[in-house]
Coordinates of C-alpha atoms in Angstrom, one line a residue:
M1 CA -17.6 5.3 4.0
R2 CA -14.6 2.7 2.6
F3 CA -12.4 6.0 1.8
A4 CA -13.1 7.3 5.2
R5 CA -12.0 3.9 6.8
N6 CA -9.0 3.6 4.9
A7 CA -8.0 7.2 5.6
F8 CA -8.4 6.6 9.2
H9 CA -6.1 3.5 9.1
I10 CA -3.5 5.6 7.2
V11 CA -3.8 8.5 9.1
S12 CA -3.3 6.4 12.5
G13 CA -0.6 4.3 11.0
N14 CA 1.2 7.0 9.4
A15 CA 0.9 9.1 12.5
S16 CA 2.5 6.5 14.8
A17 CA 4.8 6.0 12.3
V18 CA 5.9 9.3 12.4
V19 CA 6.3 9.8 16.2
L20 CA 8.5 6.7 16.1
G21 CA 10.5 7.8 13.3
M22 CA 11.1 11.3 14.8
I23 CA 12.2 9.6 18.4
T24 CA 14.6 7.6 16.1
L25 CA 15.9 10.5 14.2
G26 CA 16.7 12.6 17.5
L27 CA 18.6 9.3 19.0
S28 CA 20.8 9.1 15.7
A29 CA 21.2 12.5 15.4
Q30 CA 22.2 12.6 18.9
M31 CA 24.6 9.8 19.0
L32 CA 26.2 10.6 15.7
G33 CA 26.2 14.0 15.2
P34 CA 25.7 16.1 11.8
A35 CA 28.8 14.6 10.3
L36 CA 28.5 11.1 10.9
L37 CA 24.6 11.5 10.5
G38 CA 25.4 13.2 6.9
I39 CA 27.4 10.0 6.0
L40 CA 24.8 7.5 6.7
A41 CA 21.9 9.7 5.4
T42 CA 24.0 10.0 2.1
I43 CA 24.7 6.5 1.8
E44 CA 20.9 5.6 2.2
G45 CA 20.0 8.4 -0.1
Y46 CA 22.7 7.1 -2.8
G47 CA 21.3 3.5 -2.9
R48 CA 17.5 5.1 -3.2
M49 CA 18.2 7.2 -5.8
V50 CA 20.1 4.6 -8.1
D51 CA 17.1 2.1 -7.2
Q52 CA 14.6 5.1 -8.4
I53 CA 16.6 5.5 -12.0
V54 CA 16.9 1.7 -12.5
R55 CA 13.8 0.0 -11.2
L56 CA 10.2 0.4 -13.0
E57 CA 7.6 1.0 -10.6
T58 CA 4.4 -1.5 -11.4
W59 CA 2.0 -0.2 -8.6
Q60 CA 0.4 2.5 -10.6
A61 CA -0.1 0.3 -13.9
L62 CA -1.4 -2.9 -11.5
I63 CA -4.1 -0.7 -10.1
R64 CA -5.4 1.1 -13.3
Y65 CA -5.4 -2.2 -15.6
G66 CA -5.9 -4.0 -12.5
A67 CA -9.3 -2.5 -11.5
D68 CA -10.7 -2.7 -15.0
A69 CA -9.9 -6.5 -15.3
L70 CA -11.5 -6.8 -11.7
E71 CA -14.9 -4.3 -12.5
K72 CA -14.9 -7.0 -15.9
R73 CA -14.5 -10.0 -13.6
D74 CA -11.6 -11.1 -15.9
G75 CA -9.5 -13.5 -13.5
E76 CA -7.1 -15.1 -16.1
R77 CA -6.3 -11.1 -17.6
F78 CA -5.9 -10.1 -13.5
R79 CA -3.4 -13.0 -12.6
A80 CA -1.4 -12.4 -15.8
L81 CA -1.2 -9.1 -14.6
V82 CA 0.0 -9.7 -11.3
K83 CA 3.0 -11.8 -12.7
L84 CA 3.9 -9.7 -14.9
G85 CA 4.7 -6.8 -12.2
V86 CA 6.4 -9.6 -9.9
I87 CA 8.7 -10.3 -12.4
M88 CA 9.4 -6.7 -13.4
D89 CA 9.7 -6.1 -9.5
I90 CA 12.7 -9.1 -9.2
V91 CA 14.4 -8.2 -12.6
G92 CA 14.4 -4.8 -11.5
A93 CA 15.6 -4.9 -8.1
S94 CA 18.6 -7.2 -9.2
L95 CA 19.5 -4.7 -11.6
S96 CA 19.5 -2.0 -9.5
A97 CA 21.6 -3.4 -6.7
A98 CA 23.9 -4.4 -9.5
V99 CA 24.4 -0.8 -10.8
A100 CA 24.2 0.6 -7.6
F101 CA 27.3 -1.4 -6.2
I102 CA 29.3 -1.0 -9.7
V103 CA 29.0 2.9 -9.6
I104 CA 29.9 3.1 -6.3
P105 CA 33.5 4.7 -7.3
L106 CA 31.9 7.5 -9.0
A107 CA 30.0 8.1 -6.4
A108 CA 32.8 8.3 -4.1
H109 CA 34.6 10.6 -6.5
W110 CA 31.9 13.0 -6.2
L111 CA 30.7 12.9 -2.4
N112 CA 34.4 12.5 -1.2
W113 CA 34.0 9.2 0.5
D114 CA 36.7 7.6 2.1
S115 CA 37.3 3.6 1.6
A116 CA 35.4 3.2 4.7
T117 CA 32.3 4.9 3.3
S118 CA 32.5 2.9 0.3
M119 CA 32.3 -0.2 2.0
M120 CA 29.3 0.9 3.9
A121 CA 28.0 1.7 0.5
R122 CA 28.6 -1.8 -0.9
V123 CA 27.0 -3.7 2.4
Y124 CA 23.9 -1.3 1.6
C125 CA 23.3 -2.8 -2.1
I126 CA 21.8 -5.7 0.0
A127 CA 18.9 -3.4 0.8
V128 CA 18.4 -2.4 -2.7
L129 CA 18.2 -5.8 -3.8
F130 CA 14.9 -6.5 -2.0
G131 CA 13.2 -3.6 -3.4
I132 CA 10.1 -5.8 -4.6
S133 CA 7.6 -4.1 -2.6
S134 CA 5.9 -2.4 -5.8
T135 CA 3.6 -5.1 -7.0
P136 CA 2.7 -5.7 -3.3
I137 CA 1.9 -2.7 -2.6
G138 CA -0.3 -2.1 -5.8
V139 CA -2.5 -5.4 -4.8
L140 CA -3.0 -4.6 -1.2
R141 CA -3.8 -1.0 -2.3
L142 CA -6.6 -2.4 -5.2
F143 CA -8.0 -5.1 -2.6
N144 CA -8.3 -1.9 -0.1
R145 CA -6.0 -3.6 2.5
F146 CA -4.9 -0.3 3.7
A147 CA -5.0 -1.5 7.3
A148 CA -2.0 -4.1 6.4
I149 CA 0.0 -1.3 4.7
A150 CA -0.7 1.3 7.5
W151 CA 0.5 -1.0 10.6
L152 CA 3.1 -2.3 9.2
E153 CA 5.0 0.5 8.7
P154 CA 4.5 1.7 12.8
G155 CA 5.4 -1.8 13.4
L156 CA 9.1 -1.8 12.1
A157 CA 9.3 1.6 13.0
A158 CA 9.0 0.7 16.9
I159 CA 11.6 -2.4 16.1
R160 CA 14.1 0.4 14.5
L161 CA 13.6 2.5 17.2
V162 CA 14.4 -0.5 19.8
G163 CA 17.4 -1.2 17.9
V164 CA 18.6 2.5 17.9
A165 CA 18.1 2.7 21.7
V166 CA 20.0 -0.7 22.3
I167 CA 23.0 0.7 20.0
W168 CA 23.3 4.0 21.8
I169 CA 23.5 2.0 25.5
L170 CA 26.1 -0.4 23.9
D171 CA 27.7 2.7 22.5
G172 CA 27.4 1.2 19.0
S173 CA 28.6 2.5 16.1
I174 CA 27.5 4.2 12.4
W175 CA 27.9 0.5 11.3
A176 CA 25.5 -0.7 13.6
L177 CA 23.0 1.7 12.5
L178 CA 23.4 0.7 8.9
L179 CA 23.0 -3.0 9.6
L180 CA 19.9 -2.1 11.3
G181 CA 18.2 0.0 8.7
I182 CA 19.2 -2.6 5.8
V183 CA 17.4 -5.2 8.0
V184 CA 14.5 -3.2 8.8
Q185 CA 14.1 -2.6 5.2
C186 CA 14.6 -6.1 4.0
A187 CA 12.0 -7.5 6.8
Q188 CA 9.4 -4.5 5.4
R189 CA 9.9 -5.9 1.7
L190 CA 9.7 -9.3 2.7
L191 CA 6.6 -8.8 4.8
L192 CA 4.7 -6.4 2.4
G193 CA 5.6 -9.8 -0.4
W194 CA 3.9 -12.2 2.1
L195 CA 0.5 -10.0 2.9
A196 CA 0.2 -9.7 -0.7
W197 CA 0.1 -13.1 -1.5
R198 CA -2.1 -13.9 1.1
E199 CA -4.5 -11.7 0.0
L200 CA -4.5 -12.9 -3.3
K201 CA -5.1 -16.3 -2.2
V202 CA -8.0 -15.1 0.0
Q203 CA -9.4 -13.3 -3.5
G204 CA -9.0 -16.6 -5.6
Y205 CA -5.5 -15.5 -7.5
G206 CA -3.0 -17.3 -5.4
D207 CA -2.1 -19.1 -8.5
F208 CA -1.2 -15.9 -10.6
L209 CA 2.3 -17.4 -11.5
A210 CA 0.7 -20.2 -13.5
A211 CA -1.1 -17.6 -15.6
P212 CA 0.2 -17.6 -19.4
L213 CA 2.0 -14.3 -19.9
A214 CA 2.3 -14.2 -23.8
H215 CA 2.1 -10.7 -25.4
P216 CA 1.2 -8.6 -22.4
G217 CA 1.0 -5.3 -24.8
D218 CA -2.2 -7.0 -26.5
R219 CA -3.9 -8.0 -23.3
F220 CA -3.1 -4.7 -21.7
P221 CA -3.6 -2.0 -24.5
G222 CA -1.0 0.6 -23.8
I223 CA 0.5 -0.6 -20.6
W224 CA 4.4 -0.2 -21.8
G225 CA 3.2 3.5 -22.3
F226 CA 1.7 3.9 -19.3
I227 CA 4.8 2.3 -17.0
L228 CA 7.0 4.1 -19.0
A229 CA 5.5 7.5 -18.6
A230 CA 4.5 6.6 -15.1
N231 CA 8.0 5.9 -14.2
G232 CA 9.4 9.1 -16.3
T233 CA 7.3 11.4 -14.1
L234 CA 7.6 9.4 -11.2
L235 CA 11.7 9.2 -11.6
V236 CA 12.2 13.1 -12.6
R237 CA 9.9 13.6 -9.5
K238 CA 11.9 11.5 -7.3
S239 CA 15.3 12.2 -8.7
T240 CA 14.7 15.8 -6.9
Q241 CA 13.8 14.3 -3.7
E242 CA 17.3 12.6 -3.5
I243 CA 20.1 14.2 -5.7
D244 CA 19.4 17.5 -3.3
L245 CA 20.4 15.4 -0.1
L246 CA 23.8 14.3 -2.3
A247 CA 24.0 17.7 -3.8
V248 CA 24.4 19.4 -0.6
A249 CA 26.9 16.6 0.8
A250 CA 29.2 16.9 -2.2
I251 CA 28.9 21.0 -1.8
A252 CA 28.4 21.5 1.8
G253 CA 30.5 18.2 3.3
P254 CA 28.9 15.5 5.7
A255 CA 28.0 18.3 8.5
G256 CA 25.7 20.1 6.0
A257 CA 24.2 17.0 4.6
G258 CA 23.4 15.8 8.6
I259 CA 21.9 19.1 8.9
Y260 CA 19.4 18.9 5.7
H261 CA 18.8 15.1 6.4
V262 CA 17.1 16.5 9.7
V263 CA 15.0 19.3 7.9
R264 CA 14.1 16.8 5.0
K265 CA 13.1 13.9 7.5
F266 CA 10.9 16.2 9.2
T267 CA 9.2 18.0 6.1
L268 CA 9.0 14.5 4.6
A269 CA 7.4 13.0 7.8
A270 CA 4.6 16.2 7.3
T271 CA 4.0 15.5 3.7
K272 CA 3.5 11.9 4.4
A273 CA 0.1 12.8 5.0
G274 CA -0.4 13.8 1.2
A275 CA 1.4 11.0 0.2
M276 CA -0.7 8.7 2.0
T277 CA -3.7 10.1 0.7
Q278 CA -2.7 9.6 -2.7
Q279 CA -2.4 6.0 -2.0
V280 CA -5.7 5.8 -0.2
V281 CA -7.7 7.7 -3.2
Y282 CA -6.0 6.3 -6.1
P283 CA -7.8 3.2 -6.4
D284 CA -11.3 4.7 -5.6
L285 CA -10.6 7.5 -8.5
A286 CA -9.3 4.6 -10.8
R287 CA -12.6 2.8 -10.5
L288 CA -14.5 5.8 -11.0
W289 CA -12.9 6.8 -14.0
A290 CA -13.2 3.6 -15.3
R291 CA -17.1 3.7 -14.6
R292 CA -17.1 7.2 -15.9
D293 CA -18.4 8.8 -13.0
L294 CA -16.8 12.0 -13.5
A295 CA -18.9 14.1 -10.9
S296 CA -18.0 12.0 -7.9
F297 CA -14.5 11.3 -9.7
A298 CA -14.2 15.7 -9.4
T299 CA -15.4 15.8 -6.2
T300 CA -13.5 13.4 -4.6
I301 CA -10.4 15.3 -5.8
R302 CA -11.9 18.5 -4.7
Q303 CA -12.4 17.2 -1.1
V304 CA -8.7 15.7 -0.9
E305 CA -7.3 18.6 -1.9
A306 CA -9.1 20.9 0.4
V307 CA -8.0 18.7 3.3
T308 CA -4.5 18.6 2.4
V309 CA -4.0 22.2 1.4
A310 CA -5.6 23.3 5.2
F311 CA -3.0 21.0 6.4
G312 CA -0.1 22.6 4.6
F313 CA -0.8 25.9 5.6
A314 CA -0.9 24.4 9.4
L315 CA 2.2 23.4 9.0
V316 CA 4.0 26.4 7.8
G317 CA 2.4 28.3 10.3
I318 CA 3.7 25.8 12.9
I319 CA 7.5 25.9 11.9
V320 CA 7.5 29.7 11.1
L321 CA 6.4 30.0 15.0
A322 CA 8.5 27.2 16.3
G323 CA 10.9 26.1 14.2
D324 CA 13.8 26.9 16.4
Q325 CA 12.5 24.5 19.4
I326 CA 11.2 21.7 16.6
I327 CA 14.6 21.6 15.9
R328 CA 16.3 21.9 19.4
I329 CA 13.4 19.0 20.6
I330 CA 14.6 16.6 18.1
A331 CA 18.4 16.7 17.0
G332 CA 19.7 18.6 20.3
S333 CA 23.1 20.7 20.0
G334 CA 25.0 20.6 16.8
F335 CA 21.8 21.4 14.6
E336 CA 21.0 25.1 15.0
D337 CA 21.5 25.9 11.6
A338 CA 18.7 24.0 10.7
T339 CA 15.8 26.3 11.3
N340 CA 15.9 29.0 8.4
P341 CA 16.3 25.5 6.1
L342 CA 13.3 24.0 7.9
I343 CA 11.3 27.5 7.2
V344 CA 12.1 27.4 3.8
Q345 CA 11.4 23.6 3.4
S346 CA 7.9 24.0 4.8
F347 CA 6.8 26.3 2.0
A348 CA 7.9 23.7 -0.4
A349 CA 5.6 21.1 1.3
L350 CA 2.9 23.5 1.2
L351 CA 3.3 23.4 -2.6
F352 CA 3.9 19.7 -2.8
L353 CA 0.5 19.0 -0.5
S354 CA -1.5 21.2 -2.4
G355 CA -1.2 18.6 -5.5
S356 CA -2.0 15.9 -3.4
A357 CA -5.0 14.8 -5.3
L358 CA -4.2 15.9 -8.6
R359 CA -1.4 13.1 -9.0
P360 CA -3.4 9.9 -8.6
G361 CA -6.4 12.0 -10.6
L362 CA -3.9 12.5 -13.5
A363 CA -2.8 8.7 -13.1
S364 CA -6.3 7.5 -13.3
M365 CA -6.5 9.2 -16.6
G366 CA -3.8 8.0 -18.2
L367 CA -2.3 11.6 -18.3
Q368 CA 1.4 11.0 -17.4
A369 CA 2.7 11.2 -20.8
K370 CA 1.1 14.7 -21.1
M371 CA 2.8 15.8 -17.7
M372 CA 6.1 14.9 -18.7
P373 CA 6.8 18.3 -20.5
A374 CA 5.8 20.3 -17.2
V375 CA 7.8 18.1 -15.1
I376 CA 10.9 18.0 -17.3
V377 CA 10.6 22.0 -17.0
S378 CA 9.8 21.7 -13.3
A379 CA 13.2 19.6 -12.8
I380 CA 15.3 22.1 -15.0
A381 CA 14.0 24.6 -12.7
F382 CA 14.8 22.7 -9.6
Y383 CA 18.6 21.8 -10.7
A384 CA 19.5 24.9 -11.7
V385 CA 18.3 26.5 -8.6
L386 CA 19.8 23.6 -6.4
F387 CA 23.4 23.9 -8.0
T388 CA 23.2 27.5 -8.0
A389 CA 21.7 28.7 -4.6
V390 CA 23.7 25.6 -2.3
P391 CA 27.0 26.8 -3.2
R392 CA 26.2 30.3 -2.2
L393 CA 23.6 30.2 0.4
G394 CA 24.5 26.5 1.9
V395 CA 21.8 24.2 3.2
V396 CA 18.8 26.6 2.8
G397 CA 19.4 26.4 -1.1
A398 CA 18.0 22.9 -1.5
G399 CA 14.7 24.3 -0.1
F400 CA 14.5 26.9 -2.7
A401 CA 14.9 24.2 -5.6
H402 CA 12.0 22.3 -4.2
I403 CA 9.8 25.5 -4.1
A404 CA 11.0 26.2 -7.8
F405 CA 10.0 22.8 -8.9
N406 CA 6.6 23.0 -7.2
A407 CA 5.9 26.4 -8.2
I408 CA 6.1 25.2 -12.0
W409 CA 4.3 21.8 -11.6
L410 CA 1.4 22.5 -9.6
P411 CA -0.2 25.1 -11.9
A412 CA 0.9 22.9 -14.9
S413 CA -0.7 19.9 -13.4
A414 CA -4.0 21.5 -12.6
I415 CA -4.4 23.6 -15.9
L416 CA -4.0 19.7 -17.8
F417 CA -6.5 18.3 -15.0
T418 CA -9.3 20.8 -15.7
R419 CA -9.1 20.8 -19.3
S420 CA -8.9 17.1 -19.5
L421 CA -12.0 16.6 -17.5
R422 CA -13.9 19.2 -19.7
R423 CA -13.1 17.0 -22.5
A424 CA -14.1 14.0 -20.6
A425 CA -17.5 15.4 -20.0
L426 CA -18.0 16.1 -23.5
D427 CA -16.7 12.7 -24.8
P428 CA -18.0 9.8 -22.7
S429 CA -15.3 7.5 -24.3
P430 CA -12.6 5.9 -22.3
S431 CA -9.8 7.8 -23.5
T432 CA -8.7 11.3 -22.7
R433 CA -6.0 11.2 -25.1

């Protein structure tokens, strides 16, 4: 029942945000055209990529170790865990912003940015500085406050849509859209932090900053390895989700980046269903694994996979039959070349959705380190295809790169999960290593 309720909030909120986001994308595309839209998307993609490379995500560790501490009613240990996550978020965001600012000359050389574009990228570093949402997200997910997370995004999406509409009416510039995006992102992170702090107060952990934090490696055995493994896998995976746009911009120019941005935004909106499902199911899977309820653990993963795979096939069917109409409705004229890339990208989305439950399942079992070889091989295939196919095929080549990544990652993760679950059934000890 709790999973169904959380899923309802996530799906409803996500659907609302997707609809509003697509309208916003359409207005932006028709206002700017492919080239200027590509410049704006590339600046934002650059900031996100640096943030993902430099900053360590803490929410997975908070959920895994926090679920264990809450199950054992160890409040002091939980407070220390939250404090550790907040400190890591602040340090990581500050370092990410500094690196993003310093490395702009190198990015400008690779992406052929002029001085005006470089200045916009420097200003965008403000949004990178506010990247402090990882621990707040973990707290809200751990306490099943998915409604707060789910409805925050469409609320901010509505504000952004109104802002874009006003900018269009006033005949605003790319600078206005950039500043609007920065304000919305900063507001999102601040609101998430406030919601998490309020929830901690309600649960009796609002004084977490006073918790002692000496020797966290001893209090949370294996946490540093878990964080590094989780972020290593996440880094490799997410780098492929940002470098594609930058590679297209460097090879095909701003217009190619603008076309690919529309394609990627649409497929990312569709695959959010899988990403949101992971967020809903991960805390429950972590608790089931902590209790060693292997039957319920496996059943939950099978059920989630069945739903997301069915959605993936429906997505492919819709895009194959009506991809050109979708592009015309969303972006208008100037983006006709996006149809074939959209079809290819939909198959990559199908493979991504097919692993929606495996990712949180593997994280709950603490198997990120064991997945690293498969992730690295998948990334090598991705980059090989990306930098070979895009120069020859254009924008559509980026979609083939994502297919290559997922075609390797998906079976490798399924094999590791199945084997590890069988070992766990034979050995009831908490470790699968």
